[in-house]
Short mmCIF file of C-alpha atoms in Angstrom, two decimals:
data_model
loop_
_atom_site.label_atom_id
_atom_site.label_comp_id
_atom_site.label_asym_id
_atom_site.label_seq_id
_atom_site.Cartn_x
_atom_site.Cartn_y
_atom_site.Cartn_z
CA MET Z 18 22.06 -10.68 -14.24
CA MET Z 19 22.40 -9.83 -10.98
CA ARG Z 20 22.24 -11.78 -7.29
CA VAL Z 21 20.59 -10.36 -4.57
CA ILE Z 22 23.02 -10.31 -1.27
CA ALA Z 23 20.99 -8.73 1.07
CA ALA Z 24 16.96 -7.77 0.01
CA GLY Z 25 16.54 -4.48 2.31
CA THR Z 26 13.02 -3.92 3.95
CA CYS Z 27 10.73 -4.56 1.03
CA SER Z 28 11.99 -4.81 -2.32
CA THR Z 29 9.86 -5.82 -5.14
CA LEU Z 30 9.79 -5.76 -9.01
CA GLN Z 31 7.05 -3.12 -10.05
CA ASP Z 32 6.03 -1.92 -13.40
CA LEU Z 33 3.25 0.77 -13.76
CA GLY Z 34 0.71 -1.51 -12.95
CA ARG Z 35 -1.96 -3.84 -13.83
CA HIS Z 36 -4.85 -1.95 -15.01
CA GLY Z 37 -8.47 -2.89 -16.25
CA TRP Z 38 -8.94 -5.57 -13.73
CA GLN Z 39 -10.29 -3.59 -10.91
CA ALA Z 40 -13.73 -4.50 -11.84
CA GLN Z 41 -13.17 -7.99 -11.00
CA GLY Z 42 -11.49 -7.22 -7.71
CA ILE Z 43 -7.93 -7.23 -8.73
CA GLY Z 44 -5.96 -3.99 -7.72
CA PRO Z 45 -3.17 -2.43 -10.03
CA SER Z 46 0.08 -2.36 -7.88
CA GLY Z 47 2.82 -1.10 -9.98
CA ALA Z 48 5.25 1.06 -8.45
CA MET Z 49 4.17 3.44 -5.65
CA ASP Z 50 6.37 6.33 -7.23
CA THR Z 51 5.42 6.18 -10.88
CA TRP Z 52 7.16 9.30 -11.89
CA ALA Z 53 10.56 8.06 -10.72
CA ALA Z 54 10.16 5.01 -12.18
CA ARG Z 55 9.24 6.26 -15.63
CA VAL Z 56 12.25 9.01 -15.36
CA ALA Z 57 14.67 5.90 -14.56
CA ASN Z 58 13.12 4.31 -17.66
CA ALA Z 59 13.75 7.34 -19.81
CA LEU Z 60 17.41 7.51 -18.88
CA LEU Z 61 18.08 4.43 -20.68
CA ASP Z 62 15.37 4.69 -23.20
CA ASN Z 63 13.36 1.98 -22.03
CA GLN Z 64 10.09 1.37 -22.18
CA ALA Z 65 7.80 3.52 -19.86
CA ASN Z 66 6.26 0.37 -18.46
CA ALA Z 67 9.69 -1.55 -18.46
CA THR Z 68 10.21 -3.46 -14.73
CA VAL Z 69 12.31 -1.69 -12.43
CA LEU Z 70 13.30 -2.63 -8.49
CA GLU Z 71 11.50 -0.76 -6.21
CA MET Z 72 13.23 -0.68 -2.47
CA CYS Z 73 11.44 0.84 0.23
CA VAL Z 74 13.04 2.51 3.39
CA SER Z 75 16.30 0.63 3.55
CA GLY Z 76 17.86 -0.98 0.29
CA ALA Z 77 19.22 -4.06 -1.02
CA GLN Z 78 22.65 -5.32 -1.55
CA LEU Z 79 23.11 -6.52 -5.32
CA GLN Z 80 26.19 -8.34 -6.76
CA LEU Z 81 26.26 -8.04 -10.78
CA GLU Z 82 27.31 -10.99 -13.06
CA ARG Z 83 26.64 -9.28 -15.96
CA ALA Z 84 27.91 -5.76 -16.89
CA ASN Z 85 25.21 -3.09 -18.00
CA TRP Z 86 23.55 0.16 -17.81
CA PHE Z 87 21.39 1.39 -15.08
CA ALA Z 88 19.73 4.33 -13.74
CA LEU Z 89 18.78 5.14 -10.01
CA THR Z 90 15.94 7.67 -9.18
CA GLY Z 91 13.83 8.32 -5.84
CA ALA Z 92 14.70 8.59 -2.69
CA ASP Z 93 18.71 9.07 -1.71
CA MET Z 94 19.64 5.62 -0.43
CA ASP Z 95 23.44 6.39 -0.58
CA ALA Z 96 23.92 3.79 -3.38
CA ARG Z 97 27.85 2.74 -3.17
CA ILE Z 98 29.77 0.50 -5.09
CA GLY Z 99 33.39 -0.16 -3.03
CA GLY Z 100 32.87 2.96 -1.35
CA LEU Z 101 32.34 5.08 -4.51
CA ALA Z 102 28.97 6.89 -4.71
CA VAL Z 103 26.83 5.69 -7.78
CA PRO Z 104 24.95 8.92 -8.89
CA MET Z 105 21.37 9.31 -9.31
CA TYR Z 106 19.38 10.66 -12.28
CA ARG Z 107 21.41 9.47 -15.16
CA PRO Z 108 22.58 6.31 -16.79
CA VAL Z 109 25.44 4.56 -15.12
CA TRP Z 110 27.48 1.77 -16.50
CA LEU Z 111 28.24 -0.77 -13.93
CA GLU Z 112 30.72 -3.51 -14.55
CA LYS Z 113 30.62 -7.51 -13.97
CA GLY Z 114 31.58 -8.37 -10.44
CA SER Z 115 30.37 -4.98 -8.81
CA ARG Z 116 28.43 -5.16 -5.60
CA LEU Z 117 25.90 -2.19 -5.69
CA ALA Z 118 24.98 -1.52 -1.83
CA PHE Z 119 22.28 0.96 -0.65
CA SER Z 120 21.89 2.18 2.64
CA ALA Z 121 18.69 3.47 4.49
CA ALA Z 122 16.72 6.76 2.92
CA ARG Z 123 18.48 9.71 3.67
CA ARG Z 124 15.55 11.56 1.99
CA GLY Z 125 12.25 10.03 1.06
CA CYS Z 126 11.07 6.82 1.19
CA ARG Z 127 11.35 4.70 -2.01
CA ALA Z 128 14.17 4.38 -4.68
CA TYR Z 129 14.05 3.23 -8.22
CA LEU Z 130 16.48 0.90 -9.95
CA ALA Z 131 16.39 0.39 -13.28
CA VAL Z 132 18.20 -1.48 -15.91
CA ARG Z 133 18.61 -0.88 -19.97
CA GLY Z 134 15.98 -3.24 -21.62
CA GLY Z 135 14.09 -3.81 -17.91
CA PHE Z 136 14.29 -6.50 -15.42
CA ALA Z 137 12.50 -9.82 -16.49
CA GLY Z 138 9.56 -10.48 -13.70
CA ASP Z 139 6.49 -12.84 -13.45
CA LEU Z 140 3.71 -11.52 -16.04
CA TRP Z 141 0.58 -11.85 -14.52
CA LEU Z 142 -2.69 -10.32 -16.46
CA GLY Z 143 -0.35 -8.37 -18.72
CA SER Z 144 1.90 -6.78 -15.82
CA THR Z 145 4.91 -7.55 -13.88
CA ALA Z 146 3.55 -5.85 -10.91
CA THR Z 147 4.31 -7.54 -7.72
CA ASP Z 148 0.82 -8.20 -6.21
CA MET Z 149 1.70 -9.52 -2.58
CA ARG Z 150 -1.38 -9.97 -1.51
CA ALA Z 151 -2.12 -12.22 -4.31
CA GLY Z 152 0.85 -13.68 -4.15
CA ARG Z 153 1.37 -12.80 -8.11
CA GLY Z 154 3.86 -11.15 -10.49
CA GLY Z 155 7.56 -9.87 -10.01
CA MET Z 156 9.65 -12.42 -8.12
CA ASP Z 157 7.01 -15.09 -7.36
CA GLY Z 158 4.75 -12.58 -6.21
CA ARG Z 159 6.74 -11.60 -2.91
CA CYS Z 160 9.24 -9.47 -1.90
CA LEU Z 161 13.19 -10.24 -2.66
CA ARG Z 162 15.19 -12.90 -0.42
CA ARG Z 163 18.98 -13.37 -0.51
CA ASP Z 164 20.12 -15.21 -3.25
CA ASP Z 165 17.05 -14.37 -5.53
CA VAL Z 166 18.64 -13.82 -9.11
CA LEU Z 167 17.37 -10.83 -11.10
CA ARG Z 168 17.42 -11.18 -14.76
CA PHE Z 169 17.59 -8.89 -17.42
CA ARG Z 170 15.39 -8.63 -20.48
CA ALA Z 171 17.93 -7.48 -23.03
CA ALA Z 172 21.73 -8.11 -23.39
CA ALA Z 173 24.17 -5.45 -22.61
CA PRO Z 174 27.04 -4.81 -24.91
CA ALA Z 175 30.30 -6.39 -24.20
CA VAL Z 176 32.21 -2.93 -23.13
CA CYS Z 177 30.67 0.46 -21.98
CA PRO Z 178 30.26 2.49 -25.47
CA ARG Z 179 30.33 5.64 -24.11
CA LEU Z 180 30.50 7.81 -20.71
CA VAL Z 181 28.01 9.80 -19.42
CA LYS Z 182 28.45 13.24 -18.14
CA TRP Z 183 25.07 14.53 -18.16
CA SER Z 184 21.89 14.06 -15.90
CA THR Z 185 18.08 15.06 -15.86
CA CYS Z 186 16.35 17.77 -14.52
CA LEU Z 187 13.44 15.82 -13.73
CA ALA Z 188 14.37 14.91 -10.22
CA LEU Z 189 11.37 16.17 -7.89
CA PRO Z 190 12.65 19.13 -5.51
CA PRO Z 191 13.88 17.89 -1.95
CA LEU Z 192 10.61 17.27 0.07
CA SER Z 193 9.43 20.14 2.09
CA SER Z 194 8.38 19.57 5.73
CA PRO Z 195 5.50 19.92 6.10
CA LEU Z 196 4.98 18.36 2.40
CA GLU Z 197 1.75 19.91 0.63
CA LEU Z 198 -0.44 17.95 -1.74
CA ALA Z 199 -3.24 19.61 -3.82
CA LEU Z 200 -6.67 18.05 -2.68
CA ILE Z 201 -9.56 17.63 -5.00
CA PRO Z 202 -12.56 17.82 -2.67
CA GLY Z 203 -14.59 14.72 -2.34
CA PRO Z 204 -18.25 14.55 -0.87
CA ALA Z 205 -17.14 14.14 2.62
CA LEU Z 206 -15.25 17.49 2.90
CA MET Z 207 -18.65 19.55 2.84
CA GLN Z 208 -20.10 17.23 5.37
CA LEU Z 209 -17.56 18.17 8.11
CA ASP Z 210 -18.14 20.94 10.72
CA VAL Z 211 -17.60 24.55 9.06
CA ALA Z 212 -14.40 24.48 11.75
CA GLU Z 213 -12.95 21.25 10.57
CA ARG Z 214 -13.58 22.27 7.00
CA GLN Z 215 -10.91 25.22 7.35
CA GLU Z 216 -8.82 22.62 9.36
CA VAL Z 217 -8.21 20.52 6.75
CA GLU Z 218 -6.22 23.04 4.90
CA GLN Z 219 -4.81 25.11 8.32
CA ARG Z 220 -3.72 21.74 9.58
CA THR Z 221 -0.32 19.71 9.68
CA PHE Z 222 -1.19 15.86 9.60
CA THR Z 223 1.32 13.42 10.40
CA VAL Z 224 2.08 9.94 8.94
CA SER Z 225 1.55 7.53 11.48
CA HIS Z 226 3.37 4.04 11.50
CA ALA Z 227 0.28 2.64 9.76
CA ALA Z 228 1.86 3.43 6.48
CA ASP Z 229 2.53 0.86 3.57
CA ARG Z 230 2.09 0.42 -0.25
CA MET Z 231 -1.68 -0.28 0.51
CA GLY Z 232 -1.91 3.29 2.12
CA LEU Z 233 -1.12 5.87 5.01
CA ARG Z 234 -2.71 6.62 7.95
CA LEU Z 235 -2.81 9.64 9.51
CA VAL Z 236 -2.26 10.56 12.87
CA GLU Z 237 -4.39 13.50 13.79
CA SER Z 238 -8.10 12.99 13.47
CA LEU Z 239 -11.46 14.84 12.08
CA PRO Z 240 -13.96 14.57 15.17
CA SER Z 241 -17.18 15.34 13.21
CA ALA Z 242 -16.12 12.46 10.70
CA THR Z 243 -17.85 10.08 13.15
CA ARG Z 244 -21.20 11.93 12.36
CA LEU Z 245 -20.74 11.45 8.79
CA PRO Z 246 -23.40 9.42 6.81
CA ALA Z 247 -22.67 5.75 5.55
CA ILE Z 248 -22.06 5.04 2.10
CA LEU Z 249 -22.21 2.71 -0.76
CA SER Z 250 -18.81 1.21 -1.57
CA GLN Z 251 -17.20 2.63 -4.52
CA ALA Z 252 -14.36 2.19 -6.54
CA VAL Z 253 -11.35 3.93 -5.31
CA ALA Z 254 -8.20 5.40 -7.02
CA PHE Z 255 -4.43 5.97 -5.79
CA GLY Z 256 -4.44 9.26 -3.72
CA ALA Z 257 -7.93 8.86 -2.70
CA VAL Z 258 -8.21 10.30 1.22
CA GLN Z 259 -10.90 8.13 2.95
CA LEU Z 260 -12.24 9.00 6.39
CA PRO Z 261 -13.04 6.09 8.66
CA PRO Z 262 -15.25 6.48 11.96
CA ASP Z 263 -12.38 7.30 13.88
CA GLY Z 264 -11.67 10.40 11.69
CA LYS Z 265 -7.95 9.88 11.14
CA PRO Z 266 -7.67 9.93 7.24
CA ILE Z 267 -6.36 7.66 5.01
CA ILE Z 268 -4.18 8.11 1.83
CA LEU Z 269 -4.53 5.09 -0.28
CA GLY Z 270 -1.52 3.56 -2.29
CA ALA Z 271 -0.60 1.31 -5.23
CA ASP Z 272 -1.74 -1.70 -3.22
CA ARG Z 273 -5.06 -0.51 -1.91
CA GLN Z 274 -8.58 -2.44 -2.05
CA THR Z 275 -10.32 -2.14 -5.14
CA THR Z 276 -13.29 -0.50 -3.34
CA GLY Z 277 -13.88 1.55 -0.33
CA GLY Z 278 -16.76 1.97 1.94
CA TYR Z 279 -15.75 5.19 3.75
CA PRO Z 280 -16.42 8.77 2.99
CA LEU Z 281 -14.39 10.47 0.81
CA LEU Z 282 -12.71 13.62 2.07
CA GLY Z 283 -10.87 13.88 -1.74
CA VAL Z 284 -8.26 12.71 -3.81
CA VAL Z 285 -4.91 14.04 -3.77
CA ALA Z 286 -4.20 15.57 -7.51
CA GLY Z 287 -1.69 12.98 -9.88
CA VAL Z 288 0.69 15.64 -9.97
CA ASP Z 289 1.30 15.21 -6.46
CA HIS Z 290 1.17 11.28 -6.27
CA PRO Z 291 5.34 11.11 -6.56
CA GLY Z 292 4.93 12.92 -3.05
CA VAL Z 293 2.59 10.66 -1.19
CA ALA Z 294 4.74 7.78 -2.12
CA GLN Z 295 8.14 9.34 -0.65
CA LEU Z 296 6.17 10.08 2.77
CA ARG Z 297 7.15 7.82 5.46
CA SER Z 298 6.09 7.45 9.29
CA GLY Z 299 6.62 10.62 11.17
CA ASP Z 300 6.69 12.93 8.11
CA GLY Z 301 4.37 15.80 8.21
CA LEU Z 302 1.62 16.99 5.33
CA ARG Z 303 -0.88 19.85 4.44
CA PHE Z 304 -3.46 19.54 2.05
CA ARG Z 305 -4.19 22.82 -0.30
CA LEU Z 306 -7.78 22.30 -1.78
CA THR Z 307 -7.80 22.83 -5.85
CA ASP Z 308 -9.98 21.75 -8.67
CA ALA Z 309 -9.67 19.32 -11.25
CA ARG Z 310 -9.07 21.68 -13.98
CA VAL Z 311 -6.28 23.04 -12.16
CA ALA Z 312 -4.75 19.72 -11.42
CA GLN Z 313 -4.83 18.43 -14.90
CA SER Z 314 -3.44 21.60 -16.26
CA ALA Z 315 -0.36 20.97 -13.81
CA LEU Z 316 -0.43 17.54 -14.97
CA CYS Z 317 -0.29 18.29 -18.19
CA ARG Z 318 2.82 20.50 -18.11
CA ARG Z 319 4.67 17.85 -16.22
CA GLU Z 320 3.87 15.48 -18.82
CA GLN Z 321 4.98 17.54 -21.59
CA GLN Z 322 8.50 17.97 -19.96
CA LEU Z 323 8.84 14.19 -19.62
CA ARG Z 324 8.11 13.74 -23.22
CA ARG Z 325 10.79 16.52 -24.41
CA PHE Z 326 13.36 14.71 -22.02
CA ARG Z 327 12.42 11.59 -23.99
CA LEU Z 328 13.15 12.78 -27.48
CA ALA Z 329 16.44 13.95 -26.02
CA VAL Z 330 17.64 10.97 -24.36
CA GLN Z 331 16.48 9.22 -27.77
CA ALA Z 332 18.84 10.84 -29.67
CA TRP Z 333 21.64 10.40 -27.57
CA TRP Z 334 21.30 6.67 -27.42
CA ARG Z 335 20.97 6.93 -30.96
CA GLY Z 336 24.41 8.52 -30.97
CA CYS Z 337 25.61 5.46 -29.07
CA ALA Z 338 24.63 2.71 -31.34
#
């Protein structure tokens, strides 16, 4: 287990989400950057849905009270133990008594810490994902606090069985500025003025200070959005780009509401969801229009990469047994 010395800005326990309950008004929650969370678990040969620690903007300080294997992915928060840097994107053995300290994110927004076997979290409706609005899942349905104790689901070996000298190539490349996001067009796009339709692709948008796990509101507006006809509320997904009456687009995240009544500009392609999760206030982004077929092909190629990597990692862990 490990004890929280300092909790950071917003550190929560998350898995891949609470799916199948949106019709009942319960959102999925779960890791914002599911790719980083899945890679962290793959590095340790965990189940893909094993619970991880998500840290946002600035990380926690953690005291290890039991040695174990860990993996760190996502945003670079300059993780250190006693002044020594902890490598990212590879399994790392950390001894009992180590104090793991994270700083503010130097690149990206959210970092993920996985432990061999996964963290133990409160289970609600089949998921340990923290739903802060409902106050359920994770650690009492809330962000971590000082003196919280994080428990591991599996016992660690008594000693480090093998040193690791390899890492994964599945780390996402450094975020470009502005970040390009593939957008599958929605009905509202064709209802905008012709000039603004072109502007959606040509303009650089900026993430405002109103950015959290629920969604990212953009600074720039599309004025003709004020004239769009009202629509009936409809189910919404991660990456949906809504156009409220002020014309400032909102990109929805993991803690989004289950339905939305704003016109839909489009949906960010699944392969670019990690980019959405790593954006923070002040970052720039641009939309590149695509279609569902192209977006699905890109996602399938990335999933094949992860499957091949998982097979290689499983063989390595079997060699450790």
